[in-house]
Amino acid sequence: MGTEENQELNARKAWELEYQKASLRDSNFETMSGVPVEPVYGDDLFPGQYPYTRGIYPSMYRSRLWTMRMFAGFGTAEDTNLRFKELLRNGGTGLSTAFDMPTLMGRDSDSEWSLGEVGRAGVAVDTLADMEDLFADIDLSQVSTSMTINGPAATLLAMYVAVAEQTGVEPHQLAGTIQNDILKEYQAQKEYIYPPRPSMRIVTDMVKYTTAEMPKWHPISISGYHIREAGSTAAQELAFTLANGFSYVEAAIAAGQNVNEFGKRLSFFFNSHSDFFEEIGKFRAARRIWARWMKERYGATDEKAMLCRFHTQTAGVSLTAQQPEINIARVGIQALAAALGGTQSLHTDSFDEALALPTEDAARIALRTQQIVAHETGVVNVADPLGGSPYVEWMTDEMERQAEAIFAHLDDLGNGSILEGTFNGIENGYFVGEIADAAYRFEREVNSGRRIIVGVNEFTDGDNPEDRNLLRIGAETEEYQLKRLNDVKTKRNQEHVNSALSEITAVASDPTRNLMPAIIAAVKTYATEEEIANAMEVVFGTYVEKAIV
Amino acid sequence: MGDHQQRVILAKLGLDGHDRGIKVVARILRDAGMEVIYLGLRQTTASIVAAAEEEDADAIGLSMHNAGHLTLGPKMAEAITAAGLDIPLIIGGIVPDEDVEELMNTGIAAVLGPGASAEEVVATVQDAISARDKA
Amino acid sequence: MTSSSDAATALFKSAVKGERRSLGKLLTAIERGGDQAEIIAGLAHQVSGNTHVVGITGAPGSGKSTLTGRLLKLFSEAGDKLAVLAVDPSSPLTGGAILGDRIRMDDLAGEESFIRSMATRGHSGGLALAVPAAIQLFDAVGYEPVIIETVGVGQVEVDVAGAADTTVVVVTPGMGDAVQANKAGLLEVADIFVVNKSDRPGASDARRDLELMLDLGHVSGLEQMTGYRPPIIMANSLEGTGADEVLDAIKSHAEYLRNSGKIHIRQKDRLVMEIQNRIELLIGSTASHILESDLGANSITKVLDRKISPAEAAKSIVGSIIASE
């Protein structure tokens, strides 16, 4: 027997040992017609084996389906709290919070910037009082909470810690994730407050704080979703996202963090768009690249620190306002790509999202769509079922090749540091320029008819704008929230607020001190999110994007 | 006025950061030979009015993706009128069809929905400008 | 002609009173060129000659706009009511342009200031006339200082920035930016150098390169001629460092020009350049008309028949222009 065959045999044996240890779901793992199927096919590389191209776990969905995580949040904290409690009664254990635009931007509901936006796209949080309402009667030691927030992430995390403390739950008991991926804000989503470098300092302070005090917390979810939505190609989404990941790793290492400890707590968030095989190649390449870089470049030795765990959301930008009901088919195909790509969790978009926020019916259909993929198609029985297909393997390699070329550029731009290359790329407009070029090329293809978008530039019959039933959010939320904020401001001790805010400014001026304790102290005085943001802004300044169109 | 170079201001009003569409529109208008004064994100009605005066703009285009169009659209139109400017305001982005009439009644010259072609974008802007010039 | 003259005068008066919209419209007319533009430039010229003109130029991506924004903030904090003309290239294919320089200036400039974006519109001659006219207009209306920002590529852009009283040239470390600046003729017009992004590797090399080029007299022997050596300032416009020094350098250069009386030379040079540009344009357009006339057709036929050379044809056409004046 040749060495190669030996290795293959060893790989299979090693995988079998791991697979046997895994607990499996109660299922027959056979086709609809009763044909039993193997957990994986192929000979050389198996799921759960470095570099994890075929999946991060040996048994993949045979042990556990992906988490069907549907992002929610609307109106006042009390409205969302009711929704949370209903979810928990139905057996859910994970809460996912969407904040409204002012909260995401570090603005209070009574700011002139917030007019018309309060409670619209998510829940409004101004002070600790709102956070108390949001998690009222929920045992925070028993749930896992995901918070999608970036610019003012430290303040929201501080509020969460403070609410827990009020109910006797210690920070080390808290489990969850905060998005906190500030780099992609400058590249795509544009919800930043301060310039990149001070923002990175806040992120690093949060990483240090959570490492020491909140071991069950995931301090960053590195997100390519928004990069893709802004118009990037699949390879750009892959490369920019992983490069941002490398940047956080470099920053954490520079701050004295252990790559094995820190690496384990990172997770990713990708888009699933309509080009089926390109997406699957992208997901497979992501795992392989991340594992290699963590091991070879950053010296990780713990395999758990090399795993690219990711959440996926179907491509909101692919949804059409014309004939919106056909979006259900798009979402189904994109969800299937995510499953075949080995995602750990999935949000499926509602068909009406190109028109307005989703109605409850549309959100239900979206959830049902991924349930069909999980329970009816059989794709969950076999790990990486497309692995070994010449086309899929080629596409995976191609995605990797394109991503490596971008890493080489960033490495060059940063003189051997991806972190510096990323900062420089932000400053010189590299990322936004590349994304704008890709978006414009796509639009031109659609416009010239060379690329067909069903219902938009072809097959346009059957659009019935009159039939649409869209979600409307009234002005009551805004009025309620303004009153609530005003009450809090009247009742709180203003002297305590002022001194807590001055302390934040003092700590911000001293890069050797960690901002988290000062922010936690400030939220406890009921200082508002915007007051805290301003206390740092006087030191850090604000960021205005260079016009790269 | 025939050879007059058309100058269009494009901006995002308020906190909404979705700028993919507005950037594409900027290029479409440039490629149609117009001068686009791109103000980018986080503008106020006051900053847009000031820019329109200083740049002597022929049209103002706002992009909206956060369901704020019924609040912010009319507010912008009011600010333009209050400043005594006669400049057509065009709203693009996610605007449900049923809201278009309401917007037009508040003094907005045109609404461009998702999926508008490059030709529609250019024609809408040009029509809005020539309607103003004729009036 | 009279009605357009009246309209121009009315707009001008209103602009002098502080009506920004009128100033906006005057600038549009200036950019469009033609009779109305000449009337406006004439009105402005009578009452101009007071403001200090600062040119800021550098390669694309050198961080000029951000630096300009910082300077605007410093000027307006000191109570100056300033005007900015931000010049960017038009697309040579479509004539359109995306002008985005306001973004990094707007918040910083203060309410009193005035920012105008100008596209090059593909014809360099137009720009060479429109920019000086716009400067005079800002000057006449009372803006001080007037800042002209251009991308340092192309001779006209360099000339436009170089015609300022104080010209600031921004370079960045690496990629031989200083050498490129030398090739583009930027060094010759510089009164102040800024090495931006000074935290980057190669920043001190860029500084050394510039010092060397100044030592070698690549700056047209400016130092010997004037007793002034352009300072080199290290800046990081993203972090805001260096902007104070640039402001001080602008102020001391202005003082130097005033004390040495060289401000009058600068102003004269600028006006002479404008006259020359106008002559070239006038002769050029008259020559084009003649080429399309019978006289022109006659000359062209003779050239085609090898009876006279192209040079002789040109001489005779220019001769007829001078004779007709």
PDB file of C-alpha atoms in Angstrom, chain B residues 14-129:
ATOM      1  CA  GLY B  14     -30.598  61.397   8.138  1.00  0.00           C
ATOM      2  CA  LEU B  15     -28.989  58.316   9.611  1.00  0.00           C
ATOM      3  CA  ASP B  16     -29.715  55.721   6.913  1.00  0.00           C
ATOM      4  CA  GLY B  17     -26.395  54.421   5.574  1.00  0.00           C
ATOM      5  CA  HIS B  18     -27.507  52.380   2.534  1.00  0.00           C
ATOM      6  CA  ASP B  19     -25.513  54.007  -0.236  1.00  0.00           C
ATOM      7  CA  ARG B  20     -25.248  51.343  -2.912  1.00  0.00           C
ATOM      8  CA  GLY B  21     -28.154  52.754  -4.912  1.00  0.00           C
ATOM      9  CA  ILE B  22     -27.160  56.400  -4.697  1.00  0.00           C
ATOM     10  CA  LYS B  23     -23.632  55.611  -5.848  1.00  0.00           C
ATOM     11  CA  VAL B  24     -24.943  53.736  -8.853  1.00  0.00           C
ATOM     12  CA  VAL B  25     -27.249  56.660  -9.650  1.00  0.00           C
ATOM     13  CA  ALA B  26     -24.305  59.076  -9.370  1.00  0.00           C
ATOM     14  CA  ARG B  27     -22.442  57.126 -12.028  1.00  0.00           C
ATOM     15  CA  ILE B  28     -25.498  56.839 -14.250  1.00  0.00           C
ATOM     16  CA  LEU B  29     -25.977  60.618 -14.203  1.00  0.00           C
ATOM     17  CA  ARG B  30     -22.275  61.271 -14.757  1.00  0.00           C
ATOM     18  CA  ASP B  31     -22.316  58.894 -17.708  1.00  0.00           C
ATOM     19  CA  ALA B  32     -25.284  60.830 -19.070  1.00  0.00           C
ATOM     20  CA  GLY B  33     -23.065  63.938 -19.033  1.00  0.00           C
ATOM     21  CA  MET B  34     -24.344  65.596 -15.865  1.00  0.00           C
ATOM     22  CA  GLU B  35     -22.297  67.042 -13.040  1.00  0.00           C
ATOM     23  CA  VAL B  36     -23.147  65.287  -9.806  1.00  0.00           C
ATOM     24  CA  ILE B  37     -22.352  67.019  -6.547  1.00  0.00           C
ATOM     25  CA  TYR B  38     -22.192  64.080  -4.205  1.00  0.00           C
ATOM     26  CA  LEU B  39     -22.856  64.975  -0.576  1.00  0.00           C
ATOM     27  CA  GLY B  40     -22.881  61.416   0.721  1.00  0.00           C
ATOM     28  CA  LEU B  41     -24.208  60.252   4.050  1.00  0.00           C
ATOM     29  CA  ARG B  42     -25.768  61.922   7.075  1.00  0.00           C
ATOM     30  CA  GLN B  43     -26.899  65.185   5.589  1.00  0.00           C
ATOM     31  CA  THR B  44     -29.448  67.523   7.146  1.00  0.00           C
ATOM     32  CA  THR B  45     -32.087  69.539   5.298  1.00  0.00           C
ATOM     33  CA  ALA B  46     -30.012  72.619   6.137  1.00  0.00           C
ATOM     34  CA  SER B  47     -26.782  71.198   4.722  1.00  0.00           C
ATOM     35  CA  ILE B  48     -28.545  70.136   1.535  1.00  0.00           C
ATOM     36  CA  VAL B  49     -30.180  73.540   1.069  1.00  0.00           C
ATOM     37  CA  ALA B  50     -26.851  75.308   1.652  1.00  0.00           C
ATOM     38  CA  ALA B  51     -25.122  73.068  -0.881  1.00  0.00           C
ATOM     39  CA  ALA B  52     -27.925  73.614  -3.404  1.00  0.00           C
ATOM     40  CA  GLU B  53     -27.484  77.388  -3.111  1.00  0.00           C
ATOM     41  CA  GLU B  54     -23.714  77.369  -3.317  1.00  0.00           C
ATOM     42  CA  GLU B  55     -23.606  74.868  -6.146  1.00  0.00           C
ATOM     43  CA  ASP B  56     -26.540  76.434  -8.010  1.00  0.00           C
ATOM     44  CA  ALA B  57     -28.024  72.967  -8.422  1.00  0.00           C
ATOM     45  CA  ASP B  58     -30.636  72.173 -11.054  1.00  0.00           C
ATOM     46  CA  ALA B  59     -32.057  69.238  -9.125  1.00  0.00           C
ATOM     47  CA  ILE B  60     -31.736  67.468  -5.776  1.00  0.00           C
ATOM     48  CA  GLY B  61     -31.870  63.692  -5.482  1.00  0.00           C
ATOM     49  CA  LEU B  62     -32.371  61.960  -2.138  1.00  0.00           C
ATOM     50  CA  SER B  63     -32.022  58.243  -1.551  1.00  0.00           C
ATOM     51  CA  MET B  64     -34.130  56.599   1.164  1.00  0.00           C
ATOM     52  CA  HIS B  65     -34.125  53.023   2.358  1.00  0.00           C
ATOM     53  CA  ASN B  66     -35.381  53.148   5.907  1.00  0.00           C
ATOM     54  CA  ALA B  67     -39.098  53.693   5.527  1.00  0.00           C
ATOM     55  CA  GLY B  68     -38.504  57.306   6.517  1.00  0.00           C
ATOM     56  CA  HIS B  69     -39.604  58.746   3.178  1.00  0.00           C
ATOM     57  CA  LEU B  70     -43.020  59.940   4.384  1.00  0.00           C
ATOM     58  CA  THR B  71     -41.379  61.882   7.208  1.00  0.00           C
ATOM     59  CA  LEU B  72     -38.149  63.032   5.622  1.00  0.00           C
ATOM     60  CA  GLY B  73     -39.291  63.537   2.007  1.00  0.00           C
ATOM     61  CA  PRO B  74     -41.867  66.227   2.772  1.00  0.00           C
ATOM     62  CA  LYS B  75     -39.506  67.767   5.343  1.00  0.00           C
ATOM     63  CA  MET B  76     -36.869  68.214   2.637  1.00  0.00           C
ATOM     64  CA  ALA B  77     -39.413  69.626   0.188  1.00  0.00           C
ATOM     65  CA  GLU B  78     -40.524  72.113   2.831  1.00  0.00           C
ATOM     66  CA  ALA B  79     -36.960  73.165   3.537  1.00  0.00           C
ATOM     67  CA  ILE B  80     -36.352  73.811  -0.162  1.00  0.00           C
ATOM     68  CA  THR B  81     -39.500  75.901  -0.433  1.00  0.00           C
ATOM     69  CA  ALA B  82     -38.815  77.735   2.820  1.00  0.00           C
ATOM     70  CA  ALA B  83     -35.405  78.751   1.479  1.00  0.00           C
ATOM     71  CA  GLY B  84     -37.150  80.213  -1.554  1.00  0.00           C
ATOM     72  CA  LEU B  85     -35.444  77.795  -3.910  1.00  0.00           C
ATOM     73  CA  ASP B  86     -37.099  76.498  -7.044  1.00  0.00           C
ATOM     74  CA  ILE B  87     -35.257  73.209  -7.416  1.00  0.00           C
ATOM     75  CA  PRO B  88     -37.019  69.915  -8.157  1.00  0.00           C
ATOM     76  CA  LEU B  89     -36.642  67.207  -5.499  1.00  0.00           C
ATOM     77  CA  ILE B  90     -36.466  63.577  -6.608  1.00  0.00           C
ATOM     78  CA  ILE B  91     -36.691  60.678  -4.157  1.00  0.00           C
ATOM     79  CA  GLY B  92     -35.212  57.282  -4.933  1.00  0.00           C
ATOM     80  CA  GLY B  93     -35.050  54.031  -3.001  1.00  0.00           C
ATOM     81  CA  ILE B  94     -37.583  51.838  -1.275  1.00  0.00           C
ATOM     82  CA  VAL B  95     -40.853  53.703  -1.658  1.00  0.00           C
ATOM     83  CA  PRO B  96     -44.051  51.640  -1.905  1.00  0.00           C
ATOM     84  CA  ASP B  97     -46.224  52.579  -4.907  1.00  0.00           C
ATOM     85  CA  GLU B  98     -49.090  53.634  -2.657  1.00  0.00           C
ATOM     86  CA  ASP B  99     -46.896  56.323  -1.084  1.00  0.00           C
ATOM     87  CA  VAL B 100     -45.899  57.923  -4.376  1.00  0.00           C
ATOM     88  CA  GLU B 101     -49.024  60.041  -4.717  1.00  0.00           C
ATOM     89  CA  GLU B 102     -48.763  61.298  -1.160  1.00  0.00           C
ATOM     90  CA  LEU B 103     -45.157  62.313  -1.791  1.00  0.00           C
ATOM     91  CA  MET B 104     -46.017  64.043  -5.062  1.00  0.00           C
ATOM     92  CA  ASN B 105     -48.695  66.020  -3.196  1.00  0.00           C
ATOM     93  CA  THR B 106     -46.104  67.361  -0.778  1.00  0.00           C
ATOM     94  CA  GLY B 107     -44.075  68.942  -3.537  1.00  0.00           C
ATOM     95  CA  ILE B 108     -41.767  66.132  -4.555  1.00  0.00           C
ATOM     96  CA  ALA B 109     -41.178  66.197  -8.291  1.00  0.00           C
ATOM     97  CA  ALA B 110     -40.624  62.513  -8.922  1.00  0.00           C
ATOM     98  CA  VAL B 111     -40.075  59.162  -7.242  1.00  0.00           C
ATOM     99  CA  LEU B 112     -37.736  56.474  -8.577  1.00  0.00           C
ATOM    100  CA  GLY B 113     -38.475  53.010  -7.249  1.00  0.00           C
ATOM    101  CA  PRO B 114     -36.169  50.001  -6.966  1.00  0.00           C
ATOM    102  CA  GLY B 115     -35.330  48.477 -10.319  1.00  0.00           C
ATOM    103  CA  ALA B 116     -35.552  51.729 -12.316  1.00  0.00           C
ATOM    104  CA  SER B 117     -33.370  51.439 -15.413  1.00  0.00           C
ATOM    105  CA  ALA B 118     -30.548  53.847 -16.208  1.00  0.00           C
ATOM    106  CA  GLU B 119     -32.691  55.419 -18.929  1.00  0.00           C
ATOM    107  CA  GLU B 120     -35.552  55.978 -16.488  1.00  0.00           C
ATOM    108  CA  VAL B 121     -33.205  57.554 -13.970  1.00  0.00           C
ATOM    109  CA  VAL B 122     -31.762  59.995 -16.514  1.00  0.00           C
ATOM    110  CA  ALA B 123     -35.146  60.781 -18.083  1.00  0.00           C
ATOM    111  CA  THR B 124     -36.750  61.402 -14.684  1.00  0.00           C
ATOM    112  CA  VAL B 125     -34.053  63.861 -13.685  1.00  0.00           C
ATOM    113  CA  GLN B 126     -34.106  65.633 -17.041  1.00  0.00           C
ATOM    114  CA  ASP B 127     -37.901  65.845 -17.081  1.00  0.00           C
ATOM    115  CA  ALA B 128     -37.954  67.284 -13.572  1.00  0.00           C
ATOM    116  CA  ILE B 129     -35.428  69.933 -14.572  1.00  0.00           C
TER     117      ILE B 129
END
